[in-house]
Amino acid sequence: MQRIVDEIAEQMANVSDKGSVATYIPQLAQVDPNQFAITVALPNGEIYSAGCSQTLFSIQSISKVFTLTLALGKLGEALWARVGREPSGDPFNSIVQLEHENGRPRNPFINAGAIAVADAIMQGHKPKEILAEILRFIRFLANDDAINIDEKVAQSEQETGNRNASLAFFMASFGHFENPVDEVLGTYFHHCSIAMNTVQLAKAGRFLANNGINPDTNCVVVSSKRAKRINSLMLMCGHYDGSGEFAYRVGLPGKSGVGGGILAIAPGEASIAVWSPGLDIIGNSKLGTQALELFTSKTGWSVFSV
Ligand code: GLU
Protein backbone atom coordinates (compact mmCIF):
# COMPACT_ATOMS: atom_id res chain seq x y z
CA MET A 1 0.00 0.00 0.00
CA GLN A 2 2.86 2.41 0.75
CA ARG A 3 4.27 1.72 -2.70
CA ILE A 4 0.87 2.41 -4.28
CA VAL A 5 0.38 5.78 -2.57
CA ASP A 6 4.00 6.79 -3.28
CA GLU A 7 3.53 5.97 -6.98
CA ILE A 8 0.31 7.97 -7.11
CA ALA A 9 1.93 11.01 -5.47
CA GLU A 10 4.84 10.75 -7.90
CA GLN A 11 2.52 10.60 -10.90
CA MET A 12 0.47 13.54 -9.64
CA ALA A 13 3.63 15.65 -9.27
CA ASN A 14 4.20 15.18 -13.00
CA VAL A 15 0.75 16.32 -14.14
CA SER A 16 1.08 19.77 -15.67
CA ASP A 17 -2.58 20.93 -15.58
CA LYS A 18 -3.40 20.94 -11.90
CA GLY A 19 -6.72 22.81 -12.24
CA SER A 20 -7.54 26.19 -10.72
CA VAL A 21 -7.93 27.02 -7.05
CA ALA A 22 -11.22 28.48 -5.83
CA THR A 23 -11.08 32.26 -5.83
CA TYR A 24 -14.25 33.36 -4.05
CA ILE A 25 -12.39 33.88 -0.76
CA PRO A 26 -8.74 34.97 -0.31
CA GLN A 27 -7.91 32.08 2.03
CA LEU A 28 -8.59 29.59 -0.80
CA ALA A 29 -7.29 31.79 -3.65
CA GLN A 30 -3.87 32.01 -1.95
CA VAL A 31 -3.29 28.26 -1.63
CA ASP A 32 -0.42 26.88 -3.73
CA PRO A 33 -1.99 24.61 -6.39
CA ASN A 34 1.14 22.43 -6.59
CA GLN A 35 0.29 20.54 -3.43
CA PHE A 36 -0.94 16.97 -3.26
CA ALA A 37 -1.63 14.56 -0.43
CA ILE A 38 -3.17 11.13 -0.09
CA THR A 39 -3.88 9.05 3.01
CA VAL A 40 -5.36 5.57 3.14
CA ALA A 41 -6.73 4.52 6.54
CA LEU A 42 -7.52 0.85 7.00
CA PRO A 43 -10.02 -0.39 9.59
CA ASN A 44 -7.18 -2.28 11.35
CA GLY A 45 -5.51 1.03 12.21
CA GLU A 46 -2.85 1.04 9.50
CA ILE A 47 -2.31 4.43 7.85
CA TYR A 48 -0.47 5.00 4.57
CA SER A 49 0.27 8.51 3.33
CA ALA A 50 2.17 10.28 0.59
CA GLY A 51 2.64 13.94 -0.24
CA CYS A 52 1.87 16.74 2.20
CA SER A 53 -0.46 14.71 4.39
CA GLN A 54 0.20 16.92 7.44
CA THR A 55 -0.85 20.15 5.74
CA LEU A 56 -4.18 21.52 6.88
CA PHE A 57 -6.76 22.49 4.27
CA SER A 58 -10.34 23.74 4.37
CA ILE A 59 -12.61 20.69 4.23
CA GLN A 60 -15.56 22.82 3.05
CA SER A 61 -18.36 20.61 1.74
CA ILE A 62 -16.80 17.40 3.02
CA SER A 63 -18.09 18.55 6.42
CA LYS A 64 -21.57 17.82 5.06
CA VAL A 65 -20.95 14.09 5.46
CA PHE A 66 -20.47 14.60 9.19
CA THR A 67 -23.41 16.97 9.66
CA LEU A 68 -25.65 14.57 7.73
CA THR A 69 -24.53 11.74 10.02
CA LEU A 70 -25.34 13.86 13.08
CA ALA A 71 -28.72 14.90 11.64
CA LEU A 72 -29.68 11.29 10.96
CA GLY A 73 -28.70 10.47 14.54
CA LYS A 74 -30.96 13.20 15.89
CA LEU A 75 -33.95 13.00 13.54
CA GLY A 76 -33.70 9.54 12.01
CA GLU A 77 -35.80 9.04 8.89
CA ALA A 78 -37.80 12.19 9.69
CA LEU A 79 -34.89 14.13 8.18
CA TRP A 80 -36.08 13.11 4.72
CA ALA A 81 -39.22 15.19 5.07
CA ARG A 82 -36.93 18.23 4.91
CA VAL A 83 -34.37 17.23 2.33
CA GLY A 84 -34.42 14.78 -0.58
CA ARG A 85 -31.91 12.15 -1.62
CA GLU A 86 -31.77 12.43 -5.39
CA PRO A 87 -28.79 13.66 -7.40
CA SER A 88 -29.28 17.27 -8.40
CA GLY A 89 -27.62 17.54 -11.82
CA ASP A 90 -27.41 21.25 -11.04
CA PRO A 91 -24.54 23.35 -9.67
CA PHE A 92 -23.92 23.22 -5.92
CA ASN A 93 -25.52 26.59 -5.25
CA SER A 94 -28.46 26.44 -7.66
CA ILE A 95 -31.57 28.32 -6.63
CA VAL A 96 -33.73 27.34 -9.64
CA GLN A 97 -34.29 23.78 -8.51
CA LEU A 98 -35.26 24.95 -5.06
CA GLU A 99 -38.08 27.03 -6.47
CA HIS A 100 -39.39 24.16 -8.58
CA GLU A 101 -39.37 21.85 -5.60
CA ASN A 102 -41.03 24.20 -3.12
CA GLY A 103 -38.02 24.85 -0.95
CA ARG A 104 -37.16 21.20 -0.24
CA PRO A 105 -33.57 20.73 -1.43
CA ARG A 106 -32.76 17.76 -3.65
CA ASN A 107 -30.13 16.20 -1.39
CA PRO A 108 -28.10 16.94 1.76
CA PHE A 109 -24.87 17.68 -0.12
CA ILE A 110 -25.87 20.59 -2.32
CA ASN A 111 -25.59 23.88 -0.43
CA ALA A 112 -29.32 24.30 0.14
CA GLY A 113 -29.56 20.74 1.44
CA ALA A 114 -26.64 21.18 3.80
CA ILE A 115 -28.11 24.43 5.12
CA ALA A 116 -31.40 22.58 5.75
CA VAL A 117 -29.40 19.88 7.58
CA ALA A 118 -27.71 22.56 9.70
CA ASP A 119 -31.15 23.84 10.68
CA ALA A 120 -32.26 20.28 11.49
CA ILE A 121 -29.37 19.62 13.87
CA MET A 122 -29.64 22.93 15.71
CA GLN A 123 -32.97 22.16 17.36
CA GLY A 124 -33.11 25.50 19.10
CA HIS A 125 -29.47 25.48 20.17
CA LYS A 126 -27.08 28.33 19.46
CA PRO A 127 -24.47 27.99 16.68
CA LYS A 128 -21.65 27.85 19.27
CA GLU A 129 -23.19 24.81 20.98
CA ILE A 130 -23.84 22.98 17.72
CA LEU A 131 -20.41 23.77 16.32
CA ALA A 132 -18.86 22.41 19.50
CA GLU A 133 -20.89 19.24 19.00
CA ILE A 134 -19.85 18.92 15.34
CA LEU A 135 -16.19 19.40 16.29
CA ARG A 136 -16.44 16.91 19.15
CA PHE A 137 -17.92 14.38 16.75
CA ILE A 138 -15.22 14.82 14.10
CA ARG A 139 -12.44 14.76 16.72
CA PHE A 140 -13.89 11.54 18.13
CA LEU A 141 -14.08 9.95 14.66
CA ALA A 142 -10.51 10.98 13.80
CA ASN A 143 -9.25 10.33 17.33
CA ASP A 144 -7.59 13.73 17.19
CA ASP A 145 -8.42 16.66 19.46
CA ALA A 146 -6.34 19.12 17.44
CA ILE A 147 -9.04 19.52 14.76
CA ASN A 148 -10.49 23.01 14.66
CA ILE A 149 -12.37 25.66 12.73
CA ASP A 150 -10.36 28.19 10.73
CA GLU A 151 -12.01 31.40 11.91
CA LYS A 152 -10.58 33.48 9.06
CA VAL A 153 -12.15 31.18 6.50
CA ALA A 154 -15.46 31.29 8.38
CA GLN A 155 -15.34 35.08 8.39
CA SER A 156 -14.71 35.19 4.63
CA GLU A 157 -17.45 32.64 3.97
CA GLN A 158 -19.82 34.87 5.88
CA GLU A 159 -18.73 37.99 3.99
CA THR A 160 -19.11 36.37 0.56
CA GLY A 161 -22.11 34.22 1.40
CA ASN A 162 -24.88 36.12 -0.36
CA ARG A 163 -25.90 33.17 -2.51
CA ASN A 164 -26.05 30.84 0.48
CA ALA A 165 -28.01 33.46 2.41
CA SER A 166 -30.42 33.68 -0.53
CA LEU A 167 -30.91 29.91 -0.51
CA ALA A 168 -31.52 29.95 3.23
CA PHE A 169 -34.02 32.82 3.24
CA PHE A 170 -35.78 31.27 0.26
CA MET A 171 -36.20 27.97 2.12
CA ALA A 172 -37.31 29.86 5.22
CA SER A 173 -39.98 31.60 3.12
CA PHE A 174 -41.63 28.18 2.69
CA GLY A 175 -41.80 27.90 6.46
CA HIS A 176 -39.19 25.13 6.51
CA PHE A 177 -36.80 26.58 9.08
CA GLU A 178 -36.99 26.10 12.83
CA ASN A 179 -34.10 28.38 13.79
CA PRO A 180 -33.24 32.00 12.92
CA VAL A 181 -31.79 32.06 9.40
CA ASP A 182 -28.66 34.02 10.37
CA GLU A 183 -27.86 31.46 13.08
CA VAL A 184 -28.32 28.56 10.66
CA LEU A 185 -26.03 30.29 8.17
CA GLY A 186 -23.46 30.94 10.89
CA THR A 187 -23.46 27.22 11.71
CA TYR A 188 -23.16 26.27 8.03
CA PHE A 189 -20.31 28.69 7.26
CA HIS A 190 -18.35 27.58 10.30
CA HIS A 191 -18.66 23.84 9.73
CA CYS A 192 -17.51 24.36 6.12
CA SER A 193 -14.46 26.13 7.58
CA ILE A 194 -13.11 23.19 9.57
CA ALA A 195 -9.45 22.62 8.71
CA MET A 196 -8.03 19.10 8.54
CA ASN A 197 -5.17 17.23 6.90
CA THR A 198 -5.61 14.03 4.89
CA VAL A 199 -4.57 11.81 7.81
CA GLN A 200 -7.25 13.31 10.04
CA LEU A 201 -9.86 13.17 7.29
CA ALA A 202 -9.15 9.58 6.28
CA LYS A 203 -9.33 8.55 9.94
CA ALA A 204 -12.63 10.40 10.39
CA GLY A 205 -14.13 8.49 7.46
CA ARG A 206 -13.23 5.01 8.72
CA PHE A 207 -16.62 4.33 10.28
CA LEU A 208 -18.15 4.47 6.79
CA ALA A 209 -15.69 1.85 5.53
CA ASN A 210 -16.24 -0.31 8.61
CA ASN A 211 -20.00 -0.94 8.80
CA GLY A 212 -20.56 2.14 10.96
CA ILE A 213 -18.03 1.20 13.66
CA ASN A 214 -15.19 3.46 14.81
CA PRO A 215 -12.26 1.04 14.67
CA ASP A 216 -10.28 2.84 17.40
CA THR A 217 -12.91 2.30 20.06
CA ASN A 218 -15.19 -0.35 18.51
CA CYS A 219 -17.94 2.13 19.24
CA VAL A 220 -20.98 1.98 16.94
CA VAL A 221 -21.20 5.42 15.27
CA VAL A 222 -24.10 4.43 13.03
CA SER A 223 -25.78 1.13 12.16
CA SER A 224 -24.37 -0.77 9.18
CA LYS A 225 -27.61 0.02 7.34
CA ARG A 226 -27.08 3.75 7.90
CA ALA A 227 -23.43 3.55 6.87
CA LYS A 228 -24.57 1.90 3.63
CA ARG A 229 -27.09 4.66 3.05
CA ILE A 230 -24.64 7.50 3.71
CA ASN A 231 -22.22 5.85 1.29
CA SER A 232 -25.00 5.57 -1.31
CA LEU A 233 -25.74 9.27 -0.98
CA MET A 234 -22.06 10.08 -1.36
CA LEU A 235 -21.89 7.99 -4.52
CA MET A 236 -24.96 9.58 -6.08
CA CYS A 237 -24.67 13.18 -4.85
CA GLY A 238 -21.18 13.75 -3.41
CA HIS A 239 -19.70 15.67 -6.34
CA TYR A 240 -22.55 18.01 -7.29
CA ASP A 241 -23.26 17.88 -11.01
CA GLY A 242 -20.00 15.96 -11.45
CA SER A 243 -21.25 13.00 -9.38
CA GLY A 244 -21.87 10.81 -12.43
CA GLU A 245 -18.42 11.52 -13.78
CA PHE A 246 -16.78 10.74 -10.43
CA ALA A 247 -18.72 7.47 -10.09
CA TYR A 248 -17.78 6.56 -13.65
CA ARG A 249 -14.09 7.24 -13.17
CA VAL A 250 -13.51 6.21 -9.55
CA GLY A 251 -16.36 3.86 -8.66
CA LEU A 252 -16.43 4.75 -4.96
CA PRO A 253 -18.67 6.86 -2.73
CA GLY A 254 -16.95 10.21 -2.32
CA LYS A 255 -17.53 13.73 -1.08
CA SER A 256 -15.60 16.67 -2.44
CA GLY A 257 -15.02 20.15 -1.09
CA VAL A 258 -14.13 23.34 -2.89
CA GLY A 259 -10.89 23.47 -0.82
CA GLY A 260 -9.67 20.58 -3.00
CA GLY A 261 -10.23 17.68 -0.63
CA ILE A 262 -12.11 14.46 -1.36
CA LEU A 263 -13.09 11.77 1.14
CA ALA A 264 -13.69 8.44 -0.61
CA ILE A 265 -14.90 5.22 0.98
CA ALA A 266 -14.05 1.70 -0.16
CA PRO A 267 -16.52 -0.24 2.01
CA GLY A 268 -14.84 -3.02 3.96
CA GLU A 269 -11.41 -1.90 2.75
CA ALA A 270 -10.42 1.67 3.54
CA SER A 271 -11.24 5.31 3.99
CA ILE A 272 -9.18 7.41 1.60
CA ALA A 273 -8.58 11.16 1.77
CA VAL A 274 -6.92 13.09 -1.05
CA TRP A 275 -6.17 16.77 -1.31
CA SER A 276 -5.02 18.95 -4.15
CA PRO A 277 -6.41 22.49 -4.26
CA GLY A 278 -6.72 22.87 -8.06
CA LEU A 279 -10.31 22.27 -9.15
CA ASP A 280 -11.92 21.15 -12.40
CA ILE A 281 -14.59 23.21 -14.06
CA ILE A 282 -17.35 21.85 -11.79
CA GLY A 283 -15.41 22.57 -8.61
CA ASN A 284 -14.04 19.13 -7.71
CA SER A 285 -10.33 18.51 -7.09
CA LYS A 286 -8.72 17.76 -10.44
CA LEU A 287 -5.73 15.77 -9.20
CA GLY A 288 -7.74 14.35 -6.31
CA THR A 289 -10.15 12.70 -8.73
CA GLN A 290 -7.31 11.53 -10.95
CA ALA A 291 -5.47 10.09 -7.95
CA LEU A 292 -8.54 8.20 -6.77
CA GLU A 293 -9.12 6.85 -10.27
CA LEU A 294 -5.56 5.54 -10.25
CA PHE A 295 -6.00 4.19 -6.73
CA THR A 296 -9.07 2.12 -7.59
CA SER A 297 -7.38 0.86 -10.78
CA LYS A 298 -4.30 -0.21 -8.81
CA THR A 299 -6.14 -1.79 -5.85
CA GLY A 300 -9.32 -3.03 -7.54
CA TRP A 301 -11.21 -1.53 -4.59
CA SER A 302 -14.15 -0.02 -6.38
CA VAL A 303 -17.66 -0.88 -5.19
CA PHE A 304 -18.22 -2.34 -8.64
CA SER A 305 -15.25 -4.72 -8.63
CA VAL A 306 -15.20 -8.23 -7.16
N1 GLU B 1 -18.68 26.95 1.86
C1 GLU B 1 -18.79 26.67 0.46
C2 GLU B 1 -20.05 27.34 -0.05
O1 GLU B 1 -21.06 27.18 0.56
C3 GLU B 1 -18.84 25.21 0.25
C4 GLU B 1 -18.81 24.87 -1.17
C5 GLU B 1 -18.11 23.57 -1.49
O2 GLU B 1 -17.23 23.05 -0.82
O3 GLU B 1 -18.48 23.04 -2.52
O4 GLU B 1 -20.03 28.03 -1.04
Tab-separated table of C-alpha atoms and ligand atoms in Angstrom:
chain	number	residue	atom	x	y	z
A	1	MET	CA	0.000	0.000	0.000
A	2	GLN	CA	2.856	2.409	0.749
A	3	ARG	CA	4.275	1.719	-2.701
A	4	ILE	CA	0.869	2.409	-4.279
A	5	VAL	CA	0.376	5.776	-2.573
A	6	ASP	CA	3.997	6.785	-3.284
A	7	GLU	CA	3.530	5.967	-6.975
A	8	ILE	CA	0.307	7.971	-7.110
A	9	ALA	CA	1.932	11.006	-5.474
A	10	GLU	CA	4.837	10.753	-7.900
A	11	GLN	CA	2.517	10.603	-10.898
A	12	MET	CA	0.471	13.541	-9.635
A	13	ALA	CA	3.628	15.652	-9.269
A	14	ASN	CA	4.201	15.178	-13.003
A	15	VAL	CA	0.749	16.320	-14.136
A	16	SER	CA	1.079	19.775	-15.671
A	17	ASP	CA	-2.578	20.930	-15.575
A	18	LYS	CA	-3.400	20.938	-11.900
A	19	GLY	CA	-6.718	22.807	-12.241
A	20	SER	CA	-7.539	26.188	-10.718
A	21	VAL	CA	-7.934	27.018	-7.046
A	22	ALA	CA	-11.222	28.479	-5.829
A	23	THR	CA	-11.078	32.260	-5.829
A	24	TYR	CA	-14.253	33.358	-4.047
A	25	ILE	CA	-12.393	33.879	-0.762
A	26	PRO	CA	-8.743	34.974	-0.312
A	27	GLN	CA	-7.910	32.077	2.030
A	28	LEU	CA	-8.587	29.593	-0.797
A	29	ALA	CA	-7.293	31.795	-3.646
A	30	GLN	CA	-3.865	32.009	-1.952
A	31	VAL	CA	-3.293	28.262	-1.630
A	32	ASP	CA	-0.418	26.879	-3.729
A	33	PRO	CA	-1.991	24.607	-6.392
A	34	ASN	CA	1.141	22.431	-6.590
A	35	GLN	CA	0.293	20.538	-3.426
A	36	PHE	CA	-0.938	16.975	-3.259
A	37	ALA	CA	-1.626	14.558	-0.426
A	38	ILE	CA	-3.166	11.129	-0.090
A	39	THR	CA	-3.875	9.052	3.012
A	40	VAL	CA	-5.356	5.567	3.139
A	41	ALA	CA	-6.729	4.519	6.542
A	42	LEU	CA	-7.520	0.847	6.996
A	43	PRO	CA	-10.015	-0.391	9.585
A	44	ASN	CA	-7.184	-2.281	11.348
A	45	GLY	CA	-5.512	1.026	12.214
A	46	GLU	CA	-2.847	1.041	9.502
A	47	ILE	CA	-2.310	4.425	7.850
A	48	TYR	CA	-0.472	4.995	4.570
A	49	SER	CA	0.269	8.509	3.330
A	50	ALA	CA	2.175	10.275	0.591
A	51	GLY	CA	2.643	13.942	-0.244
A	52	CYS	CA	1.872	16.737	2.200
A	53	SER	CA	-0.463	14.711	4.390
A	54	GLN	CA	0.196	16.917	7.442
A	55	THR	CA	-0.852	20.146	5.738
A	56	LEU	CA	-4.184	21.518	6.883
A	57	PHE	CA	-6.762	22.493	4.274
A	58	SER	CA	-10.340	23.744	4.367
A	59	ILE	CA	-12.612	20.690	4.233
A	60	GLN	CA	-15.561	22.819	3.051
A	61	SER	CA	-18.361	20.609	1.743
A	62	ILE	CA	-16.803	17.397	3.020
A	63	SER	CA	-18.093	18.553	6.419
A	64	LYS	CA	-21.575	17.822	5.055
A	65	VAL	CA	-20.949	14.089	5.462
A	66	PHE	CA	-20.466	14.602	9.188
A	67	THR	CA	-23.411	16.970	9.658
A	68	LEU	CA	-25.646	14.569	7.733
A	69	THR	CA	-24.526	11.744	10.024
A	70	LEU	CA	-25.340	13.864	13.077
A	71	ALA	CA	-28.718	14.902	11.644
A	72	LEU	CA	-29.685	11.294	10.964
A	73	GLY	CA	-28.699	10.473	14.537
A	74	LYS	CA	-30.964	13.199	15.889
A	75	LEU	CA	-33.948	12.996	13.545
A	76	GLY	CA	-33.700	9.538	12.006
A	77	GLU	CA	-35.802	9.037	8.894
A	78	ALA	CA	-37.802	12.190	9.689
A	79	LEU	CA	-34.886	14.133	8.181
A	80	TRP	CA	-36.081	13.109	4.723
A	81	ALA	CA	-39.220	15.188	5.068
A	82	ARG	CA	-36.930	18.233	4.913
A	83	VAL	CA	-34.371	17.227	2.333
A	84	GLY	CA	-34.425	14.778	-0.581
A	85	ARG	CA	-31.913	12.146	-1.620
A	86	GLU	CA	-31.768	12.427	-5.388
A	87	PRO	CA	-28.795	13.662	-7.401
A	88	SER	CA	-29.280	17.268	-8.404
A	89	GLY	CA	-27.625	17.540	-11.820
A	90	ASP	CA	-27.409	21.246	-11.042
A	91	PRO	CA	-24.544	23.354	-9.674
A	92	PHE	CA	-23.918	23.218	-5.918
A	93	ASN	CA	-25.517	26.592	-5.251
A	94	SER	CA	-28.460	26.443	-7.663
A	95	ILE	CA	-31.568	28.320	-6.632
A	96	VAL	CA	-33.727	27.344	-9.636
A	97	GLN	CA	-34.292	23.782	-8.512
A	98	LEU	CA	-35.261	24.949	-5.055
A	99	GLU	CA	-38.080	27.032	-6.465
A	100	HIS	CA	-39.389	24.157	-8.585
A	101	GLU	CA	-39.368	21.855	-5.596
A	102	ASN	CA	-41.026	24.200	-3.119
A	103	GLY	CA	-38.023	24.845	-0.945
A	104	ARG	CA	-37.162	21.198	-0.243
A	105	PRO	CA	-33.574	20.727	-1.427
A	106	ARG	CA	-32.759	17.765	-3.650
A	107	ASN	CA	-30.128	16.201	-1.390
A	108	PRO	CA	-28.097	16.935	1.763
A	109	PHE	CA	-24.866	17.680	-0.116
A	110	ILE	CA	-25.867	20.594	-2.323
A	111	ASN	CA	-25.588	23.883	-0.431
A	112	ALA	CA	-29.320	24.304	0.137
A	113	GLY	CA	-29.561	20.739	1.443
A	114	ALA	CA	-26.636	21.180	3.805
A	115	ILE	CA	-28.112	24.431	5.117
A	116	ALA	CA	-31.396	22.585	5.750
A	117	VAL	CA	-29.405	19.881	7.581
A	118	ALA	CA	-27.712	22.563	9.704
A	119	ASP	CA	-31.152	23.843	10.678
A	120	ALA	CA	-32.261	20.285	11.489
A	121	ILE	CA	-29.373	19.617	13.871
A	122	MET	CA	-29.638	22.935	15.709
A	123	GLN	CA	-32.971	22.155	17.363
A	124	GLY	CA	-33.111	25.499	19.098
A	125	HIS	CA	-29.469	25.482	20.174
A	126	LYS	CA	-27.084	28.333	19.458
A	127	PRO	CA	-24.472	27.987	16.676
A	128	LYS	CA	-21.647	27.845	19.274
A	129	GLU	CA	-23.186	24.815	20.975
A	130	ILE	CA	-23.841	22.984	17.716
A	131	LEU	CA	-20.410	23.774	16.324
A	132	ALA	CA	-18.860	22.413	19.502
A	133	GLU	CA	-20.891	19.242	19.002
A	134	ILE	CA	-19.850	18.922	15.340
A	135	LEU	CA	-16.187	19.404	16.293
A	136	ARG	CA	-16.436	16.912	19.152
A	137	PHE	CA	-17.920	14.379	16.748
A	138	ILE	CA	-15.221	14.820	14.105
A	139	ARG	CA	-12.444	14.756	16.722
A	140	PHE	CA	-13.885	11.539	18.134
A	141	LEU	CA	-14.076	9.949	14.658
A	142	ALA	CA	-10.514	10.975	13.802
A	143	ASN	CA	-9.253	10.328	17.334
A	144	ASP	CA	-7.588	13.733	17.188
A	145	ASP	CA	-8.417	16.663	19.461
A	146	ALA	CA	-6.344	19.119	17.435
A	147	ILE	CA	-9.035	19.519	14.755
A	148	ASN	CA	-10.493	23.013	14.659
A	149	ILE	CA	-12.373	25.656	12.727
A	150	ASP	CA	-10.356	28.191	10.731
A	151	GLU	CA	-12.014	31.398	11.909
A	152	LYS	CA	-10.577	33.483	9.062
A	153	VAL	CA	-12.153	31.179	6.498
A	154	ALA	CA	-15.462	31.294	8.377
A	155	GLN	CA	-15.344	35.079	8.394
A	156	SER	CA	-14.714	35.191	4.633
A	157	GLU	CA	-17.446	32.638	3.968
A	158	GLN	CA	-19.821	34.872	5.875
A	159	GLU	CA	-18.725	37.989	3.988
A	160	THR	CA	-19.109	36.375	0.560
A	161	GLY	CA	-22.109	34.219	1.402
A	162	ASN	CA	-24.877	36.116	-0.356
A	163	ARG	CA	-25.901	33.174	-2.506
A	164	ASN	CA	-26.046	30.835	0.481
A	165	ALA	CA	-28.006	33.459	2.408
A	166	SER	CA	-30.425	33.675	-0.529
A	167	LEU	CA	-30.906	29.908	-0.514
A	168	ALA	CA	-31.517	29.951	3.230
A	169	PHE	CA	-34.018	32.825	3.238
A	170	PHE	CA	-35.776	31.272	0.256
A	171	MET	CA	-36.204	27.974	2.124
A	172	ALA	CA	-37.309	29.856	5.220
A	173	SER	CA	-39.979	31.595	3.121
A	174	PHE	CA	-41.630	28.181	2.694
A	175	GLY	CA	-41.795	27.902	6.463
A	176	HIS	CA	-39.194	25.135	6.511
A	177	PHE	CA	-36.798	26.577	9.082
A	178	GLU	CA	-36.990	26.099	12.833
A	179	ASN	CA	-34.101	28.384	13.786
A	180	PRO	CA	-33.235	32.000	12.915
A	181	VAL	CA	-31.794	32.065	9.395
A	182	ASP	CA	-28.658	34.019	10.370
A	183	GLU	CA	-27.856	31.461	13.075
A	184	VAL	CA	-28.319	28.556	10.657
A	185	LEU	CA	-26.027	30.294	8.168
A	186	GLY	CA	-23.460	30.935	10.895
A	187	THR	CA	-23.457	27.223	11.715
A	188	TYR	CA	-23.155	26.274	8.035
A	189	PHE	CA	-20.307	28.693	7.264
A	190	HIS	CA	-18.355	27.578	10.300
A	191	HIS	CA	-18.663	23.844	9.733
A	192	CYS	CA	-17.507	24.361	6.123
A	193	SER	CA	-14.456	26.129	7.585
A	194	ILE	CA	-13.106	23.193	9.568
A	195	ALA	CA	-9.450	22.619	8.710
A	196	MET	CA	-8.029	19.102	8.535
A	197	ASN	CA	-5.175	17.232	6.902
A	198	THR	CA	-5.609	14.032	4.887
A	199	VAL	CA	-4.574	11.813	7.813
A	200	GLN	CA	-7.251	13.310	10.044
A	201	LEU	CA	-9.862	13.173	7.288
A	202	ALA	CA	-9.149	9.583	6.277
A	203	LYS	CA	-9.332	8.550	9.937
A	204	ALA	CA	-12.628	10.404	10.392
A	205	GLY	CA	-14.134	8.491	7.459
A	206	ARG	CA	-13.226	5.010	8.720
A	207	PHE	CA	-16.624	4.326	10.280
A	208	LEU	CA	-18.146	4.473	6.793
A	209	ALA	CA	-15.692	1.853	5.533
A	210	ASN	CA	-16.236	-0.307	8.606
A	211	ASN	CA	-19.996	-0.940	8.798
A	212	GLY	CA	-20.562	2.141	10.959
A	213	ILE	CA	-18.027	1.199	13.660
A	214	ASN	CA	-15.193	3.462	14.808
A	215	PRO	CA	-12.255	1.041	14.667
A	216	ASP	CA	-10.277	2.837	17.401
A	217	THR	CA	-12.911	2.296	20.063
A	218	ASN	CA	-15.191	-0.352	18.510
A	219	CYS	CA	-17.943	2.134	19.244
A	220	VAL	CA	-20.983	1.978	16.938
A	221	VAL	CA	-21.199	5.418	15.275
A	222	VAL	CA	-24.102	4.432	13.029
A	223	SER	CA	-25.778	1.131	12.161
A	224	SER	CA	-24.373	-0.771	9.184
A	225	LYS	CA	-27.611	0.023	7.343
A	226	ARG	CA	-27.083	3.747	7.898
A	227	ALA	CA	-23.425	3.547	6.865
A	228	LYS	CA	-24.568	1.899	3.627
A	229	ARG	CA	-27.089	4.662	3.048
A	230	ILE	CA	-24.643	7.499	3.709
A	231	ASN	CA	-22.218	5.845	1.291
A	232	SER	CA	-24.996	5.566	-1.312
A	233	LEU	CA	-25.743	9.270	-0.976
A	234	MET	CA	-22.057	10.084	-1.362
A	235	LEU	CA	-21.889	7.992	-4.521
A	236	MET	CA	-24.964	9.584	-6.077
A	237	CYS	CA	-24.667	13.176	-4.851
A	238	GLY	CA	-21.180	13.751	-3.405
A	239	HIS	CA	-19.703	15.666	-6.343
A	240	TYR	CA	-22.548	18.014	-7.286
A	241	ASP	CA	-23.262	17.879	-11.006
A	242	GLY	CA	-20.002	15.964	-11.446
A	243	SER	CA	-21.247	12.998	-9.380
A	244	GLY	CA	-21.874	10.808	-12.430
A	245	GLU	CA	-18.418	11.518	-13.781
A	246	PHE	CA	-16.782	10.741	-10.430
A	247	ALA	CA	-18.719	7.471	-10.089
A	248	TYR	CA	-17.781	6.559	-13.652
A	249	ARG	CA	-14.087	7.238	-13.175
A	250	VAL	CA	-13.515	6.213	-9.552
A	251	GLY	CA	-16.359	3.860	-8.657
A	252	LEU	CA	-16.426	4.754	-4.958
A	253	PRO	CA	-18.670	6.864	-2.728
A	254	GLY	CA	-16.949	10.206	-2.322
A	255	LYS	CA	-17.530	13.727	-1.085
A	256	SER	CA	-15.597	16.666	-2.440
A	257	GLY	CA	-15.019	20.146	-1.090
A	258	VAL	CA	-14.127	23.335	-2.892
A	259	GLY	CA	-10.895	23.469	-0.823
A	260	GLY	CA	-9.675	20.576	-2.998
A	261	GLY	CA	-10.232	17.680	-0.633
A	262	ILE	CA	-12.109	14.455	-1.355
A	263	LEU	CA	-13.092	11.770	1.138
A	264	ALA	CA	-13.692	8.440	-0.609
A	265	ILE	CA	-14.901	5.217	0.977
A	266	ALA	CA	-14.046	1.704	-0.156
A	267	PRO	CA	-16.522	-0.241	2.008
A	268	GLY	CA	-14.837	-3.023	3.959
A	269	GLU	CA	-11.411	-1.901	2.748
A	270	ALA	CA	-10.423	1.665	3.545
A	271	SER	CA	-11.236	5.311	3.994
A	272	ILE	CA	-9.183	7.412	1.598
A	273	ALA	CA	-8.577	11.163	1.766
A	274	VAL	CA	-6.924	13.085	-1.047
A	275	TRP	CA	-6.168	16.770	-1.313
A	276	SER	CA	-5.024	18.947	-4.151
A	277	PRO	CA	-6.407	22.490	-4.259
A	278	GLY	CA	-6.716	22.870	-8.055
A	279	LEU	CA	-10.308	22.270	-9.155
A	280	ASP	CA	-11.919	21.151	-12.396
A	281	ILE	CA	-14.594	23.208	-14.057
A	282	ILE	CA	-17.345	21.845	-11.791
A	283	GLY	CA	-15.407	22.568	-8.609
A	284	ASN	CA	-14.043	19.135	-7.707
A	285	SER	CA	-10.335	18.514	-7.087
A	286	LYS	CA	-8.725	17.755	-10.437
A	287	LEU	CA	-5.734	15.772	-9.199
A	288	GLY	CA	-7.743	14.353	-6.310
A	289	THR	CA	-10.154	12.699	-8.734
A	290	GLN	CA	-7.308	11.534	-10.950
A	291	ALA	CA	-5.472	10.087	-7.949
A	292	LEU	CA	-8.543	8.197	-6.767
A	293	GLU	CA	-9.123	6.849	-10.267
A	294	LEU	CA	-5.561	5.536	-10.248
A	295	PHE	CA	-5.997	4.194	-6.731
A	296	THR	CA	-9.075	2.118	-7.593
A	297	SER	CA	-7.376	0.857	-10.776
A	298	LYS	CA	-4.305	-0.213	-8.806
A	299	THR	CA	-6.144	-1.786	-5.855
A	300	GLY	CA	-9.316	-3.033	-7.543
A	301	TRP	CA	-11.214	-1.532	-4.588
A	302	SER	CA	-14.146	-0.015	-6.383
A	303	VAL	CA	-17.660	-0.882	-5.192
A	304	PHE	CA	-18.221	-2.337	-8.644
A	305	SER	CA	-15.247	-4.722	-8.626
A	306	VAL	CA	-15.197	-8.231	-7.160
B	1	GLU	N1	-18.675	26.949	1.858
B	1	GLU	C1	-18.795	26.673	0.462
B	1	GLU	C2	-20.054	27.344	-0.046
B	1	GLU	O1	-21.059	27.184	0.556
B	1	GLU	C3	-18.843	25.207	0.249
B	1	GLU	C4	-18.807	24.870	-1.166
B	1	GLU	C5	-18.111	23.572	-1.485
B	1	GLU	O2	-17.230	23.054	-0.821
B	1	GLU	O3	-18.476	23.039	-2.520
B	1	GLU	O4	-20.026	28.030	-1.035
